[in-house]
Amino acid sequence: MADLDDIREGRDFGLDQAIAGQQFYLKGCDNLDWGMKDRLSRIFNKKSGRTVMLAFDHGFLMGPTSGLERIDLNILPLVPYADCIMATRGILRSTVPPTSNKPICLRADAGTTILTDMNDNVFMDVQDAVKMNASAMAVMLAIGDPKMEAKTVANLMEAVNAGQKYGIPVMGVTAVGKDMVRDTRYFSLASRVCAENGANIVKTYYCDGFEKVVASCPVPVVIAGGKKLPEMEALELCYKAINDGAAGLDMGRNVFQSDAPIAMIQAVHALVHDAMSPKQAYALYEEIKAAVKAE
Ligand code: 5RP
């Protein structure tokens, strides 16, 4: 047990200072192997340093939720507009054509579903991730959850050990338990624990003070979209996250549950890579939505 006496909150995050001596275009990745860098540069655009990942792995916990009833109908039309897709091996093999040639962030752990209190989780065989040509493996970390924390940290360690062996980056996904407060302190701690344990990318949620979460995490941070918001609010959320230093998004419901998913993913893409404001991106959303309707 660590000495918990006199733990002091971090205060100086050097928010106005660039990272000293960084060479590779992604934060914290200078010392990674060639294969890792190759895979990361399939996920993150080399010009903007950012990514728009399309997440549709929700079914492994929730079943066929709204917008994911038919992956072939709901999701495949969106795939060309994503920089990377995040899904389970079951959905990839059964429904996503390998000829789509998108980098994949493979959901590499699984546990119990929303029908039970989650209390266990396992990590897949890394050789299957190699066979699927995964560009990254995503593993959940449930920090602060008394039933899940130890097991999910162990899964992350296993994923990082395997990832290092085969040159596959690991994305640590910070899950938020029902009782956790969604604040800077929690997300900074969860994100930093992912990175300290070897995650090469961290996926977390936006919160007030997000720039501190990003500054204190030594590897690229992407945000999940969370529950469905009105389109303008979702674009504002993306803008704030990017402005505060996020290296992109790994978004699901705010795209596939949108009134016009094809328009929404393109609007998000323009905001992330082309420095569009939320207002400009929303105008683009409306424009594409109207054009798709007219077809
Ligand atoms: C679940 C996940 C989901 O992929 C993630 O939450 C992204 O989806 P959304 O934008 O709908 O929140 O990682 O563990």
Coordinates of N, CA and C in Angstrom, one line a residue, residues 12-179:
D12 N 0.6 22.8 -10.7 CA 1.3 23.5 -11.8 C 1.4 22.5 -13.0
F13 N 0.5 22.7 -14.0 CA 0.4 21.8 -15.1 C 1.1 22.3 -16.4
G14 N 1.8 23.5 -16.2 CA 2.6 24.0 -17.3 C 1.7 24.2 -18.6
L15 N 0.5 24.7 -18.4 CA -0.4 24.8 -19.5 C 0.1 25.6 -20.7
D16 N 0.9 26.5 -20.5 CA 1.4 27.4 -21.6 C 2.7 26.9 -22.2
Q17 N 3.2 25.7 -21.8 CA 4.5 25.3 -22.2 C 4.4 24.0 -23.1
A18 N 5.1 24.1 -24.3 CA 5.1 22.9 -25.1 C 6.0 21.8 -24.5
I19 N 5.8 20.6 -25.0 CA 6.6 19.5 -24.5 C 8.0 19.6 -25.0
A20 N 9.0 19.5 -24.0 CA 10.4 19.8 -24.4 C 10.9 18.7 -25.3
G21 N 11.5 19.1 -26.5 CA 12.2 18.1 -27.3 C 11.4 17.1 -28.1
Q22 N 10.1 17.3 -28.2 CA 9.3 16.3 -28.9 C 9.6 16.2 -30.4
Q23 N 9.8 15.0 -30.9 CA 10.2 14.8 -32.3 C 9.1 14.2 -33.1
F24 N 8.6 13.0 -32.7 CA 7.5 12.4 -33.4 C 6.3 13.3 -33.2
Y25 N 5.3 13.3 -34.2 CA 4.3 14.3 -34.1 C 3.2 14.0 -33.0
L26 N 3.3 12.8 -32.4 CA 2.4 12.6 -31.3 C 3.1 12.6 -30.0
K27 N 2.4 13.2 -29.0 CA 3.0 13.3 -27.7 C 3.3 12.0 -27.0
G28 N 4.5 12.0 -26.4 CA 4.9 10.8 -25.6 C 5.3 9.6 -26.4
C29 N 5.4 9.7 -27.7 CA 5.7 8.6 -28.6 C 7.1 8.5 -29.2
D30 N 7.9 9.4 -28.8 CA 9.3 9.4 -29.4 C 10.0 8.1 -29.3
N31 N 9.8 7.4 -28.2 CA 10.7 6.3 -27.9 C 10.0 4.9 -28.2
L32 N 8.9 5.0 -29.0 CA 8.2 3.8 -29.4 C 8.9 3.1 -30.6
D33 N 8.6 1.9 -30.8 CA 9.2 1.1 -31.9 C 8.6 1.5 -33.2
W34 N 9.2 1.2 -34.3 CA 8.8 1.5 -35.6 C 7.3 1.1 -35.9
G35 N 7.0 -0.2 -35.5 CA 5.7 -0.7 -35.8 C 4.6 0.1 -35.1
M36 N 4.9 0.4 -33.9 CA 3.9 1.2 -33.1 C 3.7 2.6 -33.7
K37 N 4.8 3.2 -34.2 CA 4.6 4.5 -34.8 C 3.9 4.4 -36.1
D38 N 4.2 3.3 -36.8 CA 3.5 3.1 -38.1 C 2.0 3.0 -37.8
R39 N 1.6 2.2 -36.8 CA 0.2 2.0 -36.6 C -0.5 3.3 -36.0
L40 N 0.2 4.0 -35.2 CA -0.3 5.3 -34.6 C -0.6 6.3 -35.8
S41 N 0.4 6.2 -36.7 CA 0.2 7.2 -37.8 C -0.8 6.8 -38.8
R42 N -1.4 5.6 -38.7 CA -2.6 5.2 -39.5 C -3.8 5.8 -38.8
I43 N -3.8 5.9 -37.5 CA -4.9 6.4 -36.7 C -5.0 7.9 -36.7
F44 N -3.9 8.6 -36.4 CA -3.8 10.0 -36.3 C -3.3 10.7 -37.5
N45 N -4.1 11.6 -38.0 CA -3.7 12.4 -39.2 C -2.4 13.1 -39.0
K46 N -1.5 13.0 -40.0 CA -0.1 13.5 -39.8 C -0.1 15.0 -39.8
K47 N -1.1 15.6 -40.5 CA -1.1 17.1 -40.6 C -1.7 17.7 -39.4
S48 N -2.8 17.2 -39.0 CA -3.5 17.9 -37.8 C -3.0 17.2 -36.5
G49 N -2.5 16.0 -36.5 CA -2.1 15.3 -35.3 C -3.3 14.7 -34.6
R50 N -4.5 14.7 -35.3 CA -5.7 14.4 -34.6 C -6.4 13.2 -35.3
T51 N -7.5 12.7 -34.6 CA -8.2 11.6 -35.2 C -9.7 11.8 -34.9
V52 N -10.5 11.3 -35.9 CA -11.9 11.1 -35.6 C -12.2 9.5 -35.7
M53 N -12.3 8.9 -34.5 CA -12.6 7.5 -34.5 C -14.1 7.3 -34.4
L54 N -14.6 6.4 -35.1 CA -16.0 6.1 -35.0 C -16.2 4.8 -34.1
A55 N -16.8 5.0 -32.9 CA -17.0 3.9 -32.0 C -18.3 3.3 -32.2
F56 N -18.3 1.9 -32.4 CA -19.6 1.2 -32.5 C -19.5 -0.1 -31.8
D57 N -18.8 -0.1 -30.7 CA -18.5 -1.4 -29.9 C -19.6 -1.5 -28.8
H58 N -20.5 -0.6 -28.7 CA -21.5 -0.6 -27.6 C -22.2 -1.9 -27.4
G59 N -22.4 -2.7 -28.5 CA -23.2 -3.9 -28.5 C -22.7 -5.0 -27.6
F60 N -21.3 -4.9 -27.3 CA -20.8 -6.0 -26.5 C -21.2 -5.9 -25.0
L61 N -21.7 -4.8 -24.7 CA -22.2 -4.6 -23.3 C -23.8 -4.4 -23.3
M62 N -24.3 -3.8 -24.4 CA -25.6 -3.3 -24.4 C -26.5 -4.0 -25.4
G63 N -26.0 -4.8 -26.3 CA -26.8 -5.4 -27.3 C -27.2 -4.4 -28.4
P64 N -28.3 -4.6 -29.1 CA -28.6 -3.8 -30.3 C -29.3 -2.5 -29.9
T65 N -28.5 -1.5 -29.4 CA -29.1 -0.3 -28.9 C -29.4 0.6 -30.1
S66 N -30.1 1.7 -29.9 CA -30.6 2.6 -30.9 C -29.4 3.1 -31.8
G67 N -29.6 2.9 -33.1 CA -28.5 3.3 -34.0 C -27.6 2.2 -34.4
L68 N -27.6 1.1 -33.6 CA -26.7 -0.1 -33.9 C -27.5 -1.3 -34.1
E69 N -28.8 -1.2 -34.5 CA -29.6 -2.4 -34.7 C -29.1 -3.2 -35.9
R70 N -28.7 -2.5 -36.9 CA -28.1 -3.2 -38.1 C -26.9 -2.5 -38.5
I71 N -25.7 -3.0 -38.1 CA -24.4 -2.4 -38.4 C -24.3 -2.2 -39.9
D72 N -24.7 -3.2 -40.7 CA -24.6 -3.1 -42.1 C -25.3 -1.8 -42.7
L73 N -26.5 -1.6 -42.1 CA -27.3 -0.5 -42.6 C -26.9 0.9 -42.0
N74 N -26.7 0.8 -40.6 CA -26.5 2.0 -39.9 C -25.0 2.5 -39.9
I75 N -24.1 1.6 -39.9 CA -22.7 2.1 -39.7 C -21.8 2.0 -40.9
L76 N -22.0 1.0 -41.8 CA -21.1 0.9 -42.9 C -21.1 2.2 -43.8
P77 N -22.3 2.9 -44.0 CA -22.2 4.1 -44.8 C -21.3 5.2 -44.2
L78 N -21.1 5.1 -42.9 CA -20.3 6.1 -42.2 C -18.8 5.9 -42.2
V79 N -18.5 4.6 -42.4 CA -17.1 4.2 -42.3 C -16.1 5.0 -43.2
P80 N -16.5 5.3 -44.4 CA -15.5 6.1 -45.3 C -15.1 7.5 -44.7
Y81 N -16.0 8.0 -43.8 CA -15.7 9.4 -43.3 C -14.9 9.4 -42.0
A82 N -14.7 8.2 -41.4 CA -13.9 8.1 -40.1 C -12.5 7.9 -40.4
D83 N -11.6 8.3 -39.5 CA -10.2 8.1 -39.6 C -9.8 6.7 -39.2
C84 N -10.7 6.2 -38.3 CA -10.4 4.9 -37.6 C -11.7 4.4 -37.1
I85 N -11.9 3.1 -37.1 CA -13.1 2.5 -36.5 C -12.8 1.7 -35.3
M86 N -13.7 1.8 -34.3 CA -13.5 1.0 -33.1 C -14.7 0.1 -32.9
A87 N -14.4 -1.2 -32.9 CA -15.4 -2.2 -32.9 C -14.9 -3.5 -32.3
T88 N -15.8 -4.5 -32.0 CA -15.3 -5.8 -31.6 C -14.9 -6.7 -32.7
R89 N -14.2 -7.7 -32.5 CA -13.8 -8.6 -33.5 C -15.0 -9.3 -34.2
G90 N -16.0 -9.6 -33.3 CA -17.2 -10.2 -33.9 C -17.9 -9.4 -34.9
I91 N -18.1 -8.1 -34.6 CA -18.7 -7.3 -35.6 C -17.8 -7.0 -36.8
L92 N -16.5 -6.9 -36.6 CA -15.6 -6.6 -37.7 C -15.7 -7.8 -38.7
R93 N -15.5 -9.0 -38.1 CA -15.5 -10.2 -39.0 C -16.8 -10.5 -39.7
S94 N -17.9 -10.3 -38.9 CA -19.2 -10.6 -39.5 C -19.7 -9.6 -40.5
T95 N -19.4 -8.3 -40.3 CA -20.2 -7.3 -41.0 C -19.3 -6.2 -41.7
V96 N -18.1 -6.0 -41.3 CA -17.3 -4.9 -41.9 C -16.4 -5.5 -42.9
P97 N -16.5 -5.1 -44.2 CA -15.6 -5.7 -45.2 C -14.2 -5.3 -45.0
P98 N -13.2 -6.2 -45.0 CA -11.8 -5.8 -44.8 C -11.3 -4.9 -45.9
T99 N -12.1 -4.9 -47.1 CA -11.7 -4.0 -48.2 C -12.0 -2.5 -47.8
S100 N -12.6 -2.3 -46.7 CA -12.8 -0.8 -46.3 C -11.5 -0.2 -45.9
N101 N -10.5 -1.1 -45.6 CA -9.2 -0.6 -45.4 C -9.0 0.5 -44.3
K102 N -9.9 0.5 -43.4 CA -9.8 1.5 -42.3 C -8.9 1.0 -41.2
P103 N -8.1 1.8 -40.6 CA -7.4 1.3 -39.4 C -8.4 1.0 -38.3
I104 N -8.1 -0.1 -37.6 CA -9.1 -0.5 -36.6 C -8.5 -0.4 -35.2
C105 N -9.3 0.1 -34.3 CA -9.0 0.1 -32.9 C -9.9 -1.0 -32.3
L106 N -9.3 -2.1 -32.1 CA -10.1 -3.3 -31.7 C -10.5 -3.4 -30.3
R107 N -11.7 -3.5 -30.0 CA -12.2 -3.7 -28.6 C -11.6 -5.0 -28.2
A108 N -10.7 -5.0 -27.3 CA -9.9 -6.2 -27.0 C -10.2 -6.9 -25.6
D109 N -11.2 -6.3 -24.9 CA -11.6 -6.9 -23.7 C -13.1 -7.1 -23.7
A110 N -13.6 -7.9 -22.8 CA -15.0 -8.1 -22.7 C -15.3 -8.6 -21.3
G111 N -16.6 -8.3 -20.9 CA -16.9 -8.8 -19.5 C -18.4 -9.1 -19.5
T112 N -19.0 -8.8 -18.4 CA -20.5 -9.1 -18.3 C -21.2 -7.9 -18.9
T113 N -22.5 -8.1 -19.1 CA -23.3 -7.1 -19.8 C -24.0 -6.1 -18.8
I114 N -24.8 -5.2 -19.4 CA -25.5 -4.3 -18.5 C -26.6 -5.0 -17.7
L115 N -26.9 -6.3 -17.9 CA -27.9 -7.0 -17.1 C -27.4 -7.4 -15.8
T116 N -26.1 -7.4 -15.6 CA -25.5 -7.8 -14.3 C -24.6 -6.7 -13.8
D117 N -24.3 -6.8 -12.5 CA -23.3 -5.9 -11.9 C -21.9 -6.3 -12.5
M118 N -21.2 -5.5 -13.2 CA -20.0 -5.9 -13.8 C -19.0 -6.3 -12.7
N119 N -18.4 -7.5 -12.8 CA -17.4 -7.8 -11.8 C -16.3 -8.6 -12.4
D120 N -16.3 -8.8 -13.7 CA -15.1 -9.5 -14.3 C -14.9 -9.0 -15.7
N121 N -13.8 -9.3 -16.2 CA -13.4 -8.8 -17.6 C -12.2 -9.6 -18.0
V122 N -12.2 -9.9 -19.3 CA -11.0 -10.7 -19.8 C -10.4 -10.0 -21.0
F123 N -9.2 -10.3 -21.3 CA -8.5 -9.7 -22.5 C -8.3 -10.8 -23.5
M124 N -8.5 -10.4 -24.8 CA -8.5 -11.4 -25.9 C -7.1 -11.9 -26.2
D125 N -7.0 -12.9 -27.0 CA -5.7 -13.4 -27.4 C -5.1 -12.4 -28.4
V126 N -3.9 -11.9 -28.1 CA -3.3 -10.8 -28.9 C -3.0 -11.3 -30.3
Q127 N -2.8 -12.6 -30.5 CA -2.5 -13.1 -31.9 C -3.7 -12.9 -32.8
D128 N -4.9 -12.9 -32.2 CA -6.1 -12.6 -33.1 C -6.1 -11.1 -33.5
A129 N -5.6 -10.3 -32.6 CA -5.5 -8.8 -33.0 C -4.5 -8.7 -34.1
V130 N -3.4 -9.4 -34.0 CA -2.4 -9.4 -35.1 C -3.0 -9.9 -36.4
K131 N -3.7 -11.0 -36.3 CA -4.4 -11.5 -37.5 C -5.3 -10.5 -38.1
M132 N -6.0 -9.7 -37.3 CA -6.9 -8.8 -37.8 C -6.3 -7.5 -38.2
N133 N -4.9 -7.4 -38.1 CA -4.2 -6.2 -38.5 C -4.6 -5.0 -37.7
A134 N -4.9 -5.2 -36.4 CA -5.4 -4.1 -35.6 C -4.3 -3.0 -35.5
S135 N -4.8 -1.7 -35.6 CA -3.9 -0.6 -35.4 C -3.8 -0.2 -34.0
A136 N -4.7 -0.6 -33.2 CA -4.7 -0.4 -31.7 C -5.6 -1.4 -31.1
M137 N -5.4 -1.6 -29.8 CA -6.3 -2.5 -29.0 C -6.9 -1.6 -27.9
A138 N -8.2 -1.7 -27.7 CA -8.8 -0.9 -26.6 C -9.2 -1.7 -25.4
V139 N -8.8 -1.3 -24.3 CA -9.1 -2.0 -23.0 C -9.6 -1.1 -22.0
M140 N -10.6 -1.5 -21.3 CA -11.3 -0.6 -20.3 C -10.5 -0.6 -18.9
L141 N -10.5 0.5 -18.3 CA -9.9 0.6 -17.0 C -11.0 1.3 -16.0
A142 N -11.4 0.5 -15.0 CA -12.5 1.0 -14.2 C -11.9 1.5 -12.8
I143 N -11.3 2.7 -12.9 CA -10.6 3.2 -11.7 C -11.7 3.6 -10.7
G144 N -11.5 3.2 -9.5 CA -12.4 3.6 -8.4 C -13.5 2.6 -8.2
D145 N -13.6 1.6 -9.0 CA -14.7 0.7 -8.9 C -14.2 -0.5 -8.1
P146 N -14.7 -0.7 -6.9 CA -14.2 -1.8 -6.0 C -14.2 -3.2 -6.6
K147 N -15.2 -3.4 -7.5 CA -15.3 -4.8 -8.0 C -14.4 -4.9 -9.3
M148 N -14.2 -3.8 -10.0 CA -13.6 -4.0 -11.3 C -12.1 -3.5 -11.4
E149 N -11.7 -2.6 -10.5 CA -10.5 -1.9 -10.7 C -9.3 -2.8 -10.9
A150 N -9.1 -3.8 -9.9 CA -7.9 -4.6 -10.0 C -7.9 -5.5 -11.3
K151 N -9.1 -6.0 -11.6 CA -9.1 -6.9 -12.8 C -8.8 -6.1 -14.1
T152 N -9.4 -4.9 -14.1 CA -9.2 -4.1 -15.4 C -7.8 -3.5 -15.5
V153 N -7.1 -3.2 -14.3 CA -5.7 -2.8 -14.4 C -4.9 -4.0 -14.8
A154 N -5.2 -5.2 -14.3 CA -4.5 -6.4 -14.8 C -4.7 -6.7 -16.3
N155 N -5.9 -6.4 -16.8 CA -6.1 -6.6 -18.2 C -5.3 -5.5 -19.0
L156 N -5.2 -4.3 -18.5 CA -4.4 -3.3 -19.2 C -3.0 -3.7 -19.3
M157 N -2.5 -4.2 -18.1 CA -1.1 -4.7 -18.1 C -0.8 -5.8 -19.1
E158 N -1.8 -6.7 -19.2 CA -1.7 -7.8 -20.1 C -1.7 -7.3 -21.6
A159 N -2.6 -6.4 -21.8 CA -2.7 -5.8 -23.2 C -1.4 -5.0 -23.5
V160 N -0.8 -4.3 -22.6 CA 0.4 -3.5 -22.9 C 1.6 -4.5 -23.1
N161 N 1.6 -5.5 -22.3 CA 2.7 -6.5 -22.5 C 2.6 -7.1 -23.9
A162 N 1.4 -7.5 -24.3 CA 1.2 -8.1 -25.6 C 1.4 -7.1 -26.7
G163 N 0.9 -5.9 -26.5 CA 1.1 -4.8 -27.5 C 2.6 -4.5 -27.7
Q164 N 3.3 -4.4 -26.6 CA 4.8 -4.2 -26.8 C 5.5 -5.3 -27.6
K165 N 5.0 -6.5 -27.3 CA 5.6 -7.6 -28.0 C 5.4 -7.6 -29.5
Y166 N 4.1 -7.2 -29.9 CA 3.8 -7.2 -31.3 C 3.7 -5.9 -32.0
G167 N 4.0 -4.8 -31.2 CA 4.0 -3.5 -31.8 C 2.6 -2.9 -32.0
I168 N 1.7 -3.3 -31.2 CA 0.3 -2.8 -31.3 C 0.0 -1.8 -30.2
P169 N -0.3 -0.5 -30.5 CA -0.6 0.4 -29.4 C -1.8 0.0 -28.6
V170 N -1.9 0.4 -27.4 CA -3.0 0.1 -26.5 C -3.7 1.4 -26.2
M171 N -5.0 1.4 -26.3 CA -5.8 2.6 -25.9 C -6.5 2.2 -24.5
G172 N -6.2 2.9 -23.5 CA -6.9 2.7 -22.2 C -8.2 3.5 -22.2
V173 N -9.3 2.9 -21.9 CA -10.6 3.5 -21.9 C -11.0 3.7 -20.5
T174 N -11.2 4.9 -20.1 CA -11.5 5.1 -18.6 C -13.0 5.0 -18.5
A175 N -13.5 4.0 -17.8 CA -14.9 3.8 -17.6 C -15.3 4.5 -16.3
V176 N -16.5 5.1 -16.3 CA -16.9 5.8 -15.1 C -17.9 5.1 -14.4
G177 N -17.6 4.6 -13.2 CA -18.6 3.9 -12.4 C -19.8 4.8 -11.9
K178 N -20.9 4.2 -11.6 CA -22.1 5.0 -11.2 C -21.8 6.0 -10.1
D179 N -20.9 5.6 -9.2 CA -20.7 6.5 -8.0 C -19.5 7.5 -8.2

